[in-house]
PDB file of C-alpha atoms in Angstrom:
ATOM      1  CA  UNK A   1       0.000   0.000   0.000  1.00 37.00           C
ATOM      2  CA  UNK A   2       2.849   2.387   0.856  1.00 35.00           C
ATOM      3  CA  UNK A   3       4.366   1.637  -2.532  1.00 35.00           C
ATOM      4  CA  UNK A   4       1.140   2.593  -4.318  1.00 34.00           C
ATOM      5  CA  UNK A   5       0.831   5.820  -2.313  1.00 33.00           C
ATOM      6  CA  UNK A   6       4.457   6.685  -3.078  1.00 33.00           C
ATOM      7  CA  UNK A   7       3.895   6.037  -6.792  1.00 35.00           C
ATOM      8  CA  UNK A   8       0.753   8.184  -6.782  1.00 35.00           C
ATOM      9  CA  UNK A   9       2.553  11.019  -4.980  1.00 35.00           C
ATOM     10  CA  UNK A  10       5.452  10.869  -7.433  1.00 33.00           C
ATOM     11  CA  UNK A  11       3.062  10.889 -10.382  1.00 35.00           C
ATOM     12  CA  UNK A  12       1.280  13.969  -9.016  1.00 33.00           C
ATOM     13  CA  UNK A  13       4.569  15.747  -8.387  1.00 35.00           C
ATOM     14  CA  UNK A  14       5.867  14.855 -11.859  1.00 35.00           C
ATOM     15  CA  UNK A  15       2.788  16.214 -13.645  1.00 33.00           C
ATOM     16  CA  UNK A  16       2.523  19.273 -11.456  1.00 36.00           C
ATOM     17  CA  UNK A  17      -0.835  18.233  -9.951  1.00 36.00           C
ATOM     18  CA  UNK A  18      -1.175  19.278  -6.375  1.00 36.00           C
ATOM     19  CA  UNK A  19       1.611  21.850  -6.609  1.00 34.00           C
ATOM     20  CA  UNK A  20       0.984  25.353  -5.396  1.00 36.00           C
ATOM     21  CA  UNK A  21       3.020  27.019  -8.156  1.00 38.00           C
ATOM     22  CA  UNK A  22       2.208  27.680 -11.773  1.00 39.00           C
ATOM     23  CA  UNK A  23       3.467  25.765 -14.767  1.00 40.00           C
ATOM     24  CA  UNK A  24       6.054  28.490 -15.448  1.00 43.00           C
ATOM     25  CA  UNK A  25       8.947  26.120 -14.847  1.00 43.00           C
ATOM     26  CA  UNK A  26       7.495  23.612 -17.288  1.00 44.00           C
ATOM     27  CA  UNK A  27       6.942  26.366 -19.838  1.00 49.00           C
ATOM     28  CA  UNK A  28      10.576  27.464 -19.542  1.00 53.00           C
ATOM     29  CA  UNK A  29      11.781  23.910 -20.097  1.00 62.00           C
ATOM     30  CA  UNK A  30       9.720  23.623 -23.278  1.00 91.00           C
ATOM     31  CA  UNK A  31      10.782  26.972 -24.784  1.00 95.00           C
ATOM     32  CA  UNK A  32      13.936  28.439 -26.157  1.00 96.00           C
ATOM     33  CA  UNK A  33      14.970  32.025 -26.814  1.00 97.00           C
ATOM     34  CA  UNK A  34      16.067  32.622 -30.389  1.00 98.00           C
ATOM     35  CA  UNK A  35      18.312  35.627 -30.997  1.00 98.00           C
ATOM     36  CA  UNK A  36      17.881  37.312 -34.364  1.00 98.00           C
ATOM     37  CA  UNK A  37      20.558  39.145 -36.401  1.00 97.00           C
ATOM     38  CA  UNK A  38      18.875  42.531 -35.725  1.00 97.00           C
ATOM     39  CA  UNK A  39      19.062  41.984 -31.951  1.00 97.00           C
ATOM     40  CA  UNK A  40      15.433  40.911 -31.659  1.00 97.00           C
ATOM     41  CA  UNK A  41      14.379  37.817 -29.772  1.00 98.00           C
ATOM     42  CA  UNK A  42      11.708  35.188 -30.257  1.00 98.00           C
ATOM     43  CA  UNK A  43      10.509  33.003 -27.394  1.00 98.00           C
ATOM     44  CA  UNK A  44       9.728  29.737 -29.156  1.00 98.00           C
ATOM     45  CA  UNK A  45       7.956  26.630 -27.951  1.00 97.00           C
ATOM     46  CA  UNK A  46      10.161  23.661 -28.806  1.00 97.00           C
ATOM     47  CA  UNK A  47       8.676  20.649 -30.584  1.00 97.00           C
ATOM     48  CA  UNK A  48      10.757  17.492 -30.904  1.00 96.00           C
ATOM     49  CA  UNK A  49       8.286  14.593 -30.706  1.00 95.00           C
ATOM     50  CA  UNK A  50       6.505  13.602 -33.927  1.00 92.00           C
ATOM     51  CA  UNK A  51       3.019  13.931 -32.408  1.00 92.00           C
ATOM     52  CA  UNK A  52       3.774  17.456 -31.170  1.00 93.00           C
ATOM     53  CA  UNK A  53       5.280  18.421 -34.520  1.00 91.00           C
ATOM     54  CA  UNK A  54       2.189  17.184 -36.367  1.00 91.00           C
ATOM     55  CA  UNK A  55      -0.100  19.342 -34.243  1.00 93.00           C
ATOM     56  CA  UNK A  56       2.189  22.367 -34.419  1.00 93.00           C
ATOM     57  CA  UNK A  57       0.186  25.615 -34.595  1.00 94.00           C
ATOM     58  CA  UNK A  58      -3.136  23.935 -35.356  1.00 94.00           C
ATOM     59  CA  UNK A  59      -6.260  25.504 -33.815  1.00 94.00           C
ATOM     60  CA  UNK A  60      -4.492  28.557 -32.355  1.00 94.00           C
ATOM     61  CA  UNK A  61      -6.385  31.783 -32.826  1.00 94.00           C
ATOM     62  CA  UNK A  62      -3.439  34.118 -32.328  1.00 95.00           C
ATOM     63  CA  UNK A  63       0.318  34.290 -31.971  1.00 95.00           C
ATOM     64  CA  UNK A  64       1.726  37.315 -30.150  1.00 95.00           C
ATOM     65  CA  UNK A  65       4.702  39.170 -31.621  1.00 94.00           C
ATOM     66  CA  UNK A  66       7.921  37.843 -30.157  1.00 96.00           C
ATOM     67  CA  UNK A  67       6.628  34.289 -29.869  1.00 97.00           C
ATOM     68  CA  UNK A  68       6.847  31.282 -32.137  1.00 98.00           C
ATOM     69  CA  UNK A  69       7.388  27.562 -32.434  1.00 97.00           C
ATOM     70  CA  UNK A  70      10.693  25.806 -33.153  1.00 98.00           C
ATOM     71  CA  UNK A  71      10.608  22.340 -34.688  1.00 97.00           C
ATOM     72  CA  UNK A  72      13.770  20.309 -34.149  1.00 97.00           C
ATOM     73  CA  UNK A  73      14.167  17.395 -36.542  1.00 97.00           C
ATOM     74  CA  UNK A  74      16.522  14.582 -35.527  1.00 96.00           C
ATOM     75  CA  UNK A  75      18.506  14.823 -38.751  1.00 96.00           C
ATOM     76  CA  UNK A  76      18.578  17.087 -41.801  1.00 97.00           C
ATOM     77  CA  UNK A  77      15.998  16.364 -44.482  1.00 97.00           C
ATOM     78  CA  UNK A  78      13.577  17.906 -46.988  1.00 97.00           C
ATOM     79  CA  UNK A  79      10.814  18.779 -44.497  1.00 97.00           C
ATOM     80  CA  UNK A  80       7.622  20.235 -45.943  1.00 97.00           C
ATOM     81  CA  UNK A  81       5.018  21.987 -43.832  1.00 97.00           C
ATOM     82  CA  UNK A  82       1.332  22.642 -44.416  1.00 94.00           C
ATOM     83  CA  UNK A  83      -1.320  24.853 -42.894  1.00 96.00           C
ATOM     84  CA  UNK A  84      -4.190  22.396 -42.390  1.00 95.00           C
ATOM     85  CA  UNK A  85      -6.243  23.438 -39.326  1.00 95.00           C
ATOM     86  CA  UNK A  86      -3.912  26.398 -38.761  1.00 96.00           C
ATOM     87  CA  UNK A  87      -6.124  29.432 -38.212  1.00 96.00           C
ATOM     88  CA  UNK A  88      -3.583  32.243 -38.587  1.00 96.00           C
ATOM     89  CA  UNK A  89      -1.076  33.150 -41.318  1.00 97.00           C
ATOM     90  CA  UNK A  90       2.555  32.391 -40.469  1.00 98.00           C
ATOM     91  CA  UNK A  91       6.090  33.008 -41.634  1.00 98.00           C
ATOM     92  CA  UNK A  92       7.907  29.669 -41.842  1.00 98.00           C
ATOM     93  CA  UNK A  93      11.713  29.688 -41.656  1.00 98.00           C
ATOM     94  CA  UNK A  94      13.811  26.619 -42.547  1.00 98.00           C
ATOM     95  CA  UNK A  95      17.370  26.363 -41.168  1.00 98.00           C
ATOM     96  CA  UNK A  96      20.281  23.970 -41.521  1.00 98.00           C
ATOM     97  CA  UNK A  97      22.116  22.271 -38.653  1.00 98.00           C
ATOM     98  CA  UNK A  98      24.164  25.473 -38.126  1.00 98.00           C
ATOM     99  CA  UNK A  99      20.969  27.563 -37.711  1.00 98.00           C
ATOM    100  CA  UNK A 100      21.547  29.298 -41.059  1.00 98.00           C
ATOM    101  CA  UNK A 101      18.325  30.284 -42.848  1.00 98.00           C
ATOM    102  CA  UNK A 102      17.843  28.285 -46.053  1.00 98.00           C
ATOM    103  CA  UNK A 103      14.299  29.200 -47.024  1.00 98.00           C
ATOM    104  CA  UNK A 104      11.427  31.423 -45.841  1.00 98.00           C
ATOM    105  CA  UNK A 105       7.737  31.156 -46.666  1.00 98.00           C
ATOM    106  CA  UNK A 106       6.374  34.643 -45.966  1.00 98.00           C
ATOM    107  CA  UNK A 107       2.719  35.204 -45.022  1.00 98.00           C
ATOM    108  CA  UNK A 108       1.826  31.547 -45.426  1.00 98.00           C
ATOM    109  CA  UNK A 109      -1.988  31.449 -45.471  1.00 97.00           C
ATOM    110  CA  UNK A 110      -4.177  29.091 -43.418  1.00 97.00           C
ATOM    111  CA  UNK A 111      -5.702  26.217 -45.365  1.00 95.00           C
ATOM    112  CA  UNK A 112      -9.487  26.410 -45.212  1.00 91.00           C
ATOM    113  CA  UNK A 113     -10.272  23.394 -47.385  1.00 92.00           C
ATOM    114  CA  UNK A 114     -10.041  19.677 -46.759  1.00 93.00           C
ATOM    115  CA  UNK A 115      -6.630  18.260 -45.839  1.00 94.00           C
ATOM    116  CA  UNK A 116      -6.045  16.632 -49.231  1.00 94.00           C
ATOM    117  CA  UNK A 117      -6.273  20.054 -50.906  1.00 95.00           C
ATOM    118  CA  UNK A 118      -3.838  21.907 -48.624  1.00 96.00           C
ATOM    119  CA  UNK A 119      -0.548  22.799 -50.310  1.00 97.00           C
ATOM    120  CA  UNK A 120       2.846  21.920 -48.864  1.00 96.00           C
ATOM    121  CA  UNK A 121       5.426  24.630 -48.280  1.00 97.00           C
ATOM    122  CA  UNK A 122       9.209  24.492 -48.247  1.00 95.00           C
ATOM    123  CA  UNK A 123      11.243  21.358 -48.023  1.00 90.00           C
ATOM    124  CA  UNK A 124      13.483  22.148 -50.967  1.00 91.00           C
ATOM    125  CA  UNK A 125      16.789  22.311 -49.044  1.00 94.00           C
ATOM    126  CA  UNK A 126      17.968  19.830 -46.415  1.00 96.00           C
ATOM    127  CA  UNK A 127      16.928  21.528 -43.166  1.00 98.00           C
ATOM    128  CA  UNK A 128      17.024  20.461 -39.538  1.00 98.00           C
ATOM    129  CA  UNK A 129      15.200  23.314 -37.800  1.00 98.00           C
ATOM    130  CA  UNK A 130      11.977  25.074 -38.725  1.00 98.00           C
ATOM    131  CA  UNK A 131      10.731  28.222 -36.995  1.00 98.00           C
ATOM    132  CA  UNK A 132       7.115  29.370 -37.266  1.00 98.00           C
ATOM    133  CA  UNK A 133       6.361  32.972 -36.342  1.00 98.00           C
ATOM    134  CA  UNK A 134       3.454  35.293 -37.011  1.00 97.00           C
ATOM    135  CA  UNK A 135       2.991  36.500 -40.594  1.00 97.00           C
ATOM    136  CA  UNK A 136       5.092  39.576 -41.261  1.00 97.00           C
ATOM    137  CA  UNK A 137       7.508  38.941 -38.379  1.00 98.00           C
ATOM    138  CA  UNK A 138      10.308  37.723 -40.677  1.00 98.00           C
ATOM    139  CA  UNK A 139      10.112  40.940 -42.726  1.00 98.00           C
ATOM    140  CA  UNK A 140       9.777  43.087 -39.603  1.00 97.00           C
ATOM    141  CA  UNK A 141      13.014  41.596 -38.265  1.00 98.00           C
ATOM    142  CA  UNK A 142      14.703  41.726 -41.682  1.00 98.00           C
ATOM    143  CA  UNK A 143      15.275  37.966 -41.809  1.00 98.00           C
ATOM    144  CA  UNK A 144      16.684  36.680 -45.074  1.00 98.00           C
ATOM    145  CA  UNK A 145      18.212  33.547 -46.543  1.00 98.00           C
ATOM    146  CA  UNK A 146      21.812  33.238 -45.342  1.00 98.00           C
ATOM    147  CA  UNK A 147      21.207  34.830 -41.918  1.00 98.00           C
ATOM    148  CA  UNK A 148      22.121  32.761 -38.872  1.00 98.00           C
ATOM    149  CA  UNK A 149      19.907  32.607 -35.800  1.00 98.00           C
ATOM    150  CA  UNK A 150      21.288  31.851 -32.328  1.00 98.00           C
ATOM    151  CA  UNK A 151      19.631  29.333 -30.026  1.00 95.00           C
TER     152      UNK A 151
END
């Protein structure tokens, strides 16, 4: 019985249930600050697991300036992205393993049709990282192919 109680207590502590604090520490662990060439910064949620990457920005109604999502692929490859069930336009930035920008899809529109009709974007060069930020943010920060981001 003690073993079961100990397991239950550990499970609650691990998931944050029963804690008096907020999930701020968990949020920090799942985000990364990306420094831009112009001195700007993006606080990006980090997605590594396939299931999290597939969901990405789906169903979000807004994305504040200065925030984004960073997808980290295990190895370089020709990764395409689509906007199925994404409700807001995005800038999508593909980078190589050295964080150098290879390709940018500016003002990528949401897909409002069925999944089979949604176009794919990017994936021409071998990338390892993909950053999604609000539409217009790449231009506002002056991001261009060849720039290197720090994270």
